Tab-separated table of C-alpha atoms and ligand atoms in Angstrom:
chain	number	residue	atom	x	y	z
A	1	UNK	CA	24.950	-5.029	2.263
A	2	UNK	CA	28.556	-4.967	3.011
A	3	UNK	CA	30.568	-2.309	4.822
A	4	UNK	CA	34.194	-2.856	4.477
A	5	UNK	CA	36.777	-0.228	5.755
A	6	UNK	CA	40.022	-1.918	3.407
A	7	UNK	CA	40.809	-2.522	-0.461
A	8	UNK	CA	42.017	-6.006	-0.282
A	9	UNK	CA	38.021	-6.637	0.631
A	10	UNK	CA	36.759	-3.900	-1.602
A	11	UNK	CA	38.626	-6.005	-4.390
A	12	UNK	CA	37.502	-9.345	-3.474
A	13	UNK	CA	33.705	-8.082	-3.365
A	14	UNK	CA	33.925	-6.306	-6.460
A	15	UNK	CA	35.112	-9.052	-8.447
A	16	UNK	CA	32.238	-11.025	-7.371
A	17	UNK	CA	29.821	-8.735	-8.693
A	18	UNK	CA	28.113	-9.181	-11.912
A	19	UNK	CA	26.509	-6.690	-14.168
A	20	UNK	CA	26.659	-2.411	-14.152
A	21	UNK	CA	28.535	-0.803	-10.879
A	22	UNK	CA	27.423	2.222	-9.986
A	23	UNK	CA	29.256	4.542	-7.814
A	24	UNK	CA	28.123	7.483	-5.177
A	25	UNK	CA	31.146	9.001	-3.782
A	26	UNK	CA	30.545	10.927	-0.455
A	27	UNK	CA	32.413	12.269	2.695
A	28	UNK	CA	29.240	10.930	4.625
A	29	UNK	CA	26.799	12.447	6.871
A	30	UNK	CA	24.559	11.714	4.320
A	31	UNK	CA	21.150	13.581	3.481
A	32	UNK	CA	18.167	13.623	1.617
A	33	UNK	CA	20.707	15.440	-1.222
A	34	UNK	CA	23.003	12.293	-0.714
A	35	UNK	CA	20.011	9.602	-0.775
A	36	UNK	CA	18.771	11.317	-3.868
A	37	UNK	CA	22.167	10.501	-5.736
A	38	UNK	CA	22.203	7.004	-4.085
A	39	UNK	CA	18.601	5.919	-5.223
A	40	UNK	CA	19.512	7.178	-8.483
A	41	UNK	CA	22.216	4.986	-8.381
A	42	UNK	CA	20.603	2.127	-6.974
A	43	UNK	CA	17.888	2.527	-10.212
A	44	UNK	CA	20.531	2.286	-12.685
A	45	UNK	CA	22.657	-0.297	-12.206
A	46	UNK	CA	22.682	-4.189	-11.095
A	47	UNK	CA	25.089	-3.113	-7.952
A	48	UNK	CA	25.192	-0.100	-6.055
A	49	UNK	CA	28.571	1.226	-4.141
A	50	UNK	CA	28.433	4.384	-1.616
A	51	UNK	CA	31.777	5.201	-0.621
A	52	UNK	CA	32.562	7.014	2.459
A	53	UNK	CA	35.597	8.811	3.188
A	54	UNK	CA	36.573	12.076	4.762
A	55	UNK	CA	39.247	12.953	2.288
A	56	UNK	CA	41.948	15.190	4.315
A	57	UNK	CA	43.857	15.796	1.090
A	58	UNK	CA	40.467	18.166	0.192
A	59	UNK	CA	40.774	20.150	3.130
A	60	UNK	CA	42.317	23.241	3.980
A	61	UNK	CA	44.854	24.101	6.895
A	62	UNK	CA	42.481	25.967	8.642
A	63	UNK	CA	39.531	24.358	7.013
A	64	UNK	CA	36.722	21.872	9.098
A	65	UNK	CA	38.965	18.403	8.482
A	66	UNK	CA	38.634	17.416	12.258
A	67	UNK	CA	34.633	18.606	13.010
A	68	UNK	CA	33.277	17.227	10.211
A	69	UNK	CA	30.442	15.444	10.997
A	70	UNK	CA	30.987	11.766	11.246
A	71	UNK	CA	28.147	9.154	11.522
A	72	UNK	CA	29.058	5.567	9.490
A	73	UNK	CA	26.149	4.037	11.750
A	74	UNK	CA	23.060	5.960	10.368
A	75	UNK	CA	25.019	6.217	7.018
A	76	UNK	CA	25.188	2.515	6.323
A	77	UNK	CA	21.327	2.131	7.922
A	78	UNK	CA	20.345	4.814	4.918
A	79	UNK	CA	22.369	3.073	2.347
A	80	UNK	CA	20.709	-0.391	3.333
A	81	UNK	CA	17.284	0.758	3.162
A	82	UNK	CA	18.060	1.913	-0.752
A	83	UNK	CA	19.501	-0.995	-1.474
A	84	UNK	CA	23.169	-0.407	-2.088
A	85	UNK	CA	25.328	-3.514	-1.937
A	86	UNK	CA	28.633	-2.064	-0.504
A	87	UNK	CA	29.308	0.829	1.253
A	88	UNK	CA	33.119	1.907	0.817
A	89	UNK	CA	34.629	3.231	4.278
A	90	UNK	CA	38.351	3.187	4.069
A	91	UNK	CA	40.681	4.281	6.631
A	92	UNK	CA	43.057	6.844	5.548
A	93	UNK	CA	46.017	4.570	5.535
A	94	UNK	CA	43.833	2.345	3.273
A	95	UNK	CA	43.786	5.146	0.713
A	96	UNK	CA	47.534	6.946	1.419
A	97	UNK	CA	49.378	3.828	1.997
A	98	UNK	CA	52.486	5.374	1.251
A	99	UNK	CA	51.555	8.779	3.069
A	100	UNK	CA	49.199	11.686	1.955
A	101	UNK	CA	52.160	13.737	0.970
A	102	UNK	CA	53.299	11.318	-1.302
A	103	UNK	CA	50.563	10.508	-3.279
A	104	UNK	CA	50.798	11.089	-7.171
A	105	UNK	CA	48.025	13.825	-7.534
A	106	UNK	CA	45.488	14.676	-10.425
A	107	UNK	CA	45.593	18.204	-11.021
A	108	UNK	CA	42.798	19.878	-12.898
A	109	UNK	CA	44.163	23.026	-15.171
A	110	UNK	CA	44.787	26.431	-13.474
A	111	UNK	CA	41.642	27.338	-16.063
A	112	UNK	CA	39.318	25.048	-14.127
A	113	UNK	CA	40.537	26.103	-10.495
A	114	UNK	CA	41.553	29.597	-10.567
A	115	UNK	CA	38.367	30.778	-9.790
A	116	UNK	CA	35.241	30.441	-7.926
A	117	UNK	CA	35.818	27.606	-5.074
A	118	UNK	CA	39.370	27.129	-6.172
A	119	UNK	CA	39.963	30.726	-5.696
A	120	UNK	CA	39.933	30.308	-1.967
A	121	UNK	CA	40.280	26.847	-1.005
A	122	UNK	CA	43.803	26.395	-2.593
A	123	UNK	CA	44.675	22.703	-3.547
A	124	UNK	CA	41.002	21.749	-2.845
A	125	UNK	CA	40.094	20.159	-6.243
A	126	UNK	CA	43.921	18.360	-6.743
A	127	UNK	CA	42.536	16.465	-3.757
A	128	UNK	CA	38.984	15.842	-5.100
A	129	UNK	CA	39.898	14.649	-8.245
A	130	UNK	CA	42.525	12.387	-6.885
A	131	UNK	CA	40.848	10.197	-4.905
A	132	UNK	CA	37.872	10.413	-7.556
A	133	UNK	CA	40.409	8.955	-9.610
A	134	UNK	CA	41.142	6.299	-7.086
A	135	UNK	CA	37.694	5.539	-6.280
A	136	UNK	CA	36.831	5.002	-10.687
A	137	UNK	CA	40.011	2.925	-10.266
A	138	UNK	CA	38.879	0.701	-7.158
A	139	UNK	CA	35.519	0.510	-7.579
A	140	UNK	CA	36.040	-0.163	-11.404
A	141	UNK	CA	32.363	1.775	-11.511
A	142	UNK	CA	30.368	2.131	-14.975
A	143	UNK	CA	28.722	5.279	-13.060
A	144	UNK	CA	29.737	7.491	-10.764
A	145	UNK	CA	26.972	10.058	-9.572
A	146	UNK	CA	27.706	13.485	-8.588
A	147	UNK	CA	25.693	16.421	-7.305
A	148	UNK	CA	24.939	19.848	-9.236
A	149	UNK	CA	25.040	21.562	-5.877
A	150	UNK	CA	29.052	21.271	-6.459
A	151	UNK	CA	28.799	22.190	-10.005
A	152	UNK	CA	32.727	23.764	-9.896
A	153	UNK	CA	33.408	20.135	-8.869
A	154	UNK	CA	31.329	18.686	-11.082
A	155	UNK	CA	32.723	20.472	-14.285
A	156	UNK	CA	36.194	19.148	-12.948
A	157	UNK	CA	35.298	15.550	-12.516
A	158	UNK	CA	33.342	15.796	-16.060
A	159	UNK	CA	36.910	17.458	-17.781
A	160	UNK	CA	39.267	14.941	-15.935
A	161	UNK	CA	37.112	12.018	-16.969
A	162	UNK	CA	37.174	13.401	-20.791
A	163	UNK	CA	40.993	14.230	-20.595
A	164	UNK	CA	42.197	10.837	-19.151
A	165	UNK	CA	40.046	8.534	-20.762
A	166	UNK	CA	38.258	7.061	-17.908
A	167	UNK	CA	35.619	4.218	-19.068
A	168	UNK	CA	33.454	5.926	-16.971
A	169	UNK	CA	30.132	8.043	-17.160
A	170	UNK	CA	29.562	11.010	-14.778
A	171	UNK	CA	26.030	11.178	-13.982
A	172	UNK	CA	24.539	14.424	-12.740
A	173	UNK	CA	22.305	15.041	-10.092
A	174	UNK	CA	20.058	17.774	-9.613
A	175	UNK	CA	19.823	19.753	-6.152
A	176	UNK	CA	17.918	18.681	-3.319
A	177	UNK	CA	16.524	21.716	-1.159
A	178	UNK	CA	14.650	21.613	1.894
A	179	UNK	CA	10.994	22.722	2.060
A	180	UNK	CA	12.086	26.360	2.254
A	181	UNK	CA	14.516	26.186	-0.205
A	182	UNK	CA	17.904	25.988	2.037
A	183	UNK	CA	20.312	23.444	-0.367
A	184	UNK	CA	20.867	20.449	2.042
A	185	UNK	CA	24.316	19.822	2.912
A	186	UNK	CA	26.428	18.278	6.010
A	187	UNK	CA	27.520	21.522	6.897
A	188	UNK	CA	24.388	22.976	7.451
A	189	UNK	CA	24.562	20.993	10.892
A	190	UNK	CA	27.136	23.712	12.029
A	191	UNK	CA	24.474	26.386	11.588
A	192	UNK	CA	22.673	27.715	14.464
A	193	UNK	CA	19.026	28.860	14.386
A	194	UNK	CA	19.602	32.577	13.568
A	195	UNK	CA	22.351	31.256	11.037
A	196	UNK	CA	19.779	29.072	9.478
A	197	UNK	CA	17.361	31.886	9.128
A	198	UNK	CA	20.631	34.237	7.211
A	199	UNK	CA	21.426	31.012	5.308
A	200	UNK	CA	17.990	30.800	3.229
A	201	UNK	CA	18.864	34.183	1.870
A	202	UNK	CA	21.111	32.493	-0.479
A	203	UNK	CA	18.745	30.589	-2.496
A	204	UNK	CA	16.342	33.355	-2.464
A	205	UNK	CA	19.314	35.393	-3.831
A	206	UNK	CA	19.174	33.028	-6.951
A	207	UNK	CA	15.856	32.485	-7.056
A	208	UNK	CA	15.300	36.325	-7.173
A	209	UNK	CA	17.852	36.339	-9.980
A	210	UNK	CA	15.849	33.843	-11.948
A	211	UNK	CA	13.106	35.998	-11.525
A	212	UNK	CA	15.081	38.911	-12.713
A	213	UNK	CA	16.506	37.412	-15.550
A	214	UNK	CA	13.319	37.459	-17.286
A	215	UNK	CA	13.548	40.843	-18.080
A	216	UNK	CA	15.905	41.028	-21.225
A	217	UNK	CA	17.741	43.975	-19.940
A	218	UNK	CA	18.952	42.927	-16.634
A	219	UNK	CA	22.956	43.124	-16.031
A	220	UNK	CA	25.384	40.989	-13.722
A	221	UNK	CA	25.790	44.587	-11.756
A	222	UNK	CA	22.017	44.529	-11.248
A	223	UNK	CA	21.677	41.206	-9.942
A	224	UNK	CA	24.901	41.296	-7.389
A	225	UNK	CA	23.289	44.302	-5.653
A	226	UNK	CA	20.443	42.915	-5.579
A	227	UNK	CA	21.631	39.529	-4.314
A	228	UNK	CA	23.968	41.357	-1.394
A	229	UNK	CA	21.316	43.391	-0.250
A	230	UNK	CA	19.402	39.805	0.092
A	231	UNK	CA	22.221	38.544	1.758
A	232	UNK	CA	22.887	41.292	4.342
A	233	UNK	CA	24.822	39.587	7.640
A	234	UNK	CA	26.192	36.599	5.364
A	235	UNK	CA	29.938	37.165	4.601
A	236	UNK	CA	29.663	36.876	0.641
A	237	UNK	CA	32.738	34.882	-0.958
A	238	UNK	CA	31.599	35.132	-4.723
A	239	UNK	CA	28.512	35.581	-6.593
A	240	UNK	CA	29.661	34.917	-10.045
A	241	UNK	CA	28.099	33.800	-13.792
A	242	UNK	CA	29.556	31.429	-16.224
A	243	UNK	CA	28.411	29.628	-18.941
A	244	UNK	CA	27.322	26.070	-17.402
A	245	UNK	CA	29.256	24.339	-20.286
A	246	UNK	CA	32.226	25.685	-20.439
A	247	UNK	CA	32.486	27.066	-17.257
A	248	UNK	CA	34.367	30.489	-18.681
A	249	UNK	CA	33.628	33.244	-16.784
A	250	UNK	CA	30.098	35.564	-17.876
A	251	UNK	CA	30.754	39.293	-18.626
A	252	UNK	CA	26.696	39.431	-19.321
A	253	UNK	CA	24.000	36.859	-18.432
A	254	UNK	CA	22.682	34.685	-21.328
A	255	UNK	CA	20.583	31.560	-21.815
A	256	UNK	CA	23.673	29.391	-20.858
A	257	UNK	CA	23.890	31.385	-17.664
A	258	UNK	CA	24.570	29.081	-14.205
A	259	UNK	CA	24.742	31.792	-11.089
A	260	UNK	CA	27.252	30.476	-8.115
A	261	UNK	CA	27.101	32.013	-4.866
A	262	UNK	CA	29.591	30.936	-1.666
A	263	UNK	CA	29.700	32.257	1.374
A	264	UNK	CA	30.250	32.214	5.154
A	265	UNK	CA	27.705	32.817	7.975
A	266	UNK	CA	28.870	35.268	10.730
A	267	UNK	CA	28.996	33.445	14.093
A	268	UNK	CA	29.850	29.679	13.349
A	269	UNK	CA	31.798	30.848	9.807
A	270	UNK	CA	30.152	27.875	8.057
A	271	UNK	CA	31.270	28.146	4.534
A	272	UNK	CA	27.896	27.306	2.233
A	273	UNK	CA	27.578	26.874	-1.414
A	274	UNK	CA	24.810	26.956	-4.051
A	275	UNK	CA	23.857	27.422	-7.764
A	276	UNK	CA	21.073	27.777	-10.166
A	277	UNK	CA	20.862	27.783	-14.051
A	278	UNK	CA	18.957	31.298	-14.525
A	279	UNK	CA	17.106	29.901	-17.718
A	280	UNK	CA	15.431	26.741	-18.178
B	1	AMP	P1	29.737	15.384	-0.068
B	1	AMP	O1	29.442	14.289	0.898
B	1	AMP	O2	29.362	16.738	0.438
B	1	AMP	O3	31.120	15.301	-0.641
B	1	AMP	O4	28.763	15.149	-1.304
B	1	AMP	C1	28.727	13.930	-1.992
B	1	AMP	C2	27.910	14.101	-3.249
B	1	AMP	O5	26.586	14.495	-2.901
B	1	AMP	C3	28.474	15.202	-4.167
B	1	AMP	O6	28.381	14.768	-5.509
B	1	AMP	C4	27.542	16.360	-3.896
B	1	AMP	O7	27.427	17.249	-4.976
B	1	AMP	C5	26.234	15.635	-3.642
B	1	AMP	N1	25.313	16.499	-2.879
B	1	AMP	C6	25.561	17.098	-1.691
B	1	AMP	N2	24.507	17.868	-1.321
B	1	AMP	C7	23.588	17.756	-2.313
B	1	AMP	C8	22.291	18.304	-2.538
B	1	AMP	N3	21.720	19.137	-1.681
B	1	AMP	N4	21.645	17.954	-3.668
B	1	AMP	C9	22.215	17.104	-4.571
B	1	AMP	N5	23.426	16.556	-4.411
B	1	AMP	C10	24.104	16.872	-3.314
């Protein structure tokens, strides 16, 4: 396996390659929610590339750019062991040559953003799908695999692919929870115990709702209450319902129903996100 940190060697490796690319872009600190997309990845193609990058053009002012967890060692050890051929670490002057605030960006339709995730983390997806874009471009991937735990970013990656005619497919990846439940994530490192303890609340707040759903006369009204009084101490952002293909806003819960939930915990003000479809 190779880890390279520049594009003049990302180039020269990937033109060496021969048969299907498939890429798993991450910011790293990667999990058994990462591995799961890497394996994947691994399965279904001849070469597999992991890249690794802590993308400052995603993050906030007052967001966690400079605590996010950073660990290339045990990264690339994980990545070995499934078998990936190149692990993608660039250095942000690799990627912003000409300066982060002069980059040409990709920004998704106010539909897409203006809600949800987007609502409150303002610029967050122009800076996801741009270096996407530069990653498809790069890595010349026939692949990419992304997680359903970010299904807002997801749907994004899925539209911008359609609307600008990558040769690309977007694979998705279901969520990996721990044994309890808890969606993994690299921000769940931030938590402490008690703040672990709060944070399983929000998948039981979905799976509750699942359970709920089942009876045909439920309404969103019901199920918020019933998910905040699950979540008491958590500092809800949104519980929202759209349709998971079209991702329009739900005024009532039907079969096509995907429930979104973000929110922050009280001492360490982790921000944590999760989803479920409420119908199989
Ligand atoms: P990140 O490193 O957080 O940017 O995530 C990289 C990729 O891993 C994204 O496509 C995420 O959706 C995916 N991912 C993160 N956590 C999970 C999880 N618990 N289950 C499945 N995929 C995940």
């Amino acid at each position: 396996m190779k880890i390279l940190d520049n594009i003049a060697d990302l180039k020269k490796e990937i033109s060496s390659l021969k048969g299907s690319i498939g890429l798993v872009p991450t910011m790293g600190a990667l999990h058994k929610g990462h591995q799961s997309l890497i394996e994947k990845a691994v399965n279904e193609n001849d070469n597999a590339i992991v890249s690794i990058f802590v993308n400052p053009i995603q993050f906030g002012i007052n967001e966690d750019l400079d605590k996010y967890p950073r660990c290339l060692a045990s990264d690339s050890k994980l990545c070995e062991e499934a078998g990936v051929k190149i692990v993608f670490a660039p250095k942000i002057s690799q990627m912003y040559a000409e300066g982060k605030e002069n980059l040409t960006l990709i920004c998704p339709p106010y539909s897409a953003v203006d809600k949800l995730c987007g609502k409150s983390r303002i610029g967050h997806f122009d800076g996801v799908a741009s270096v996407v874009a530069k990653l498809f471009n790069l890595t010349k991937a026939n692949r990419a695999y992304f997680g359903q735990k970010d299904a807002q970013q997801l749907f994004i990656i899925q539209k911008m692919v359609r609307d600008l005619n990558f040769d690309i497919e977007i694979i998705p990846c279901p969520i990996v929870r721990e044994e309890d439940n808890l969606a993994l994530s690299s921000r769940n490192q931030y938590l402490t115990k008690s703040e672990r303890a709060l944070a399983l609340n929000i998948s039981k707040a979905l799976f509750e709702a699942k359970k709920l759903a089942k009876t045909n006369t439920i309404t969103k009204r019901a199920v918020i209450d019933n998910s905040l009084k699950i979540m008491e101490g958590l500092e809800v952002e949104y519980i929202e319902f759209v349709d998971i293909n079209t991702f329009e806003i739900q005024d009532e819960i039907n079969k096509n129903t995907l429930m979104l939930i973000a929110s922050r915990t009280p001492e360490t003000k982790t921000r944590l996100i999760d989803n479920m479809k409420l119908f199989d």
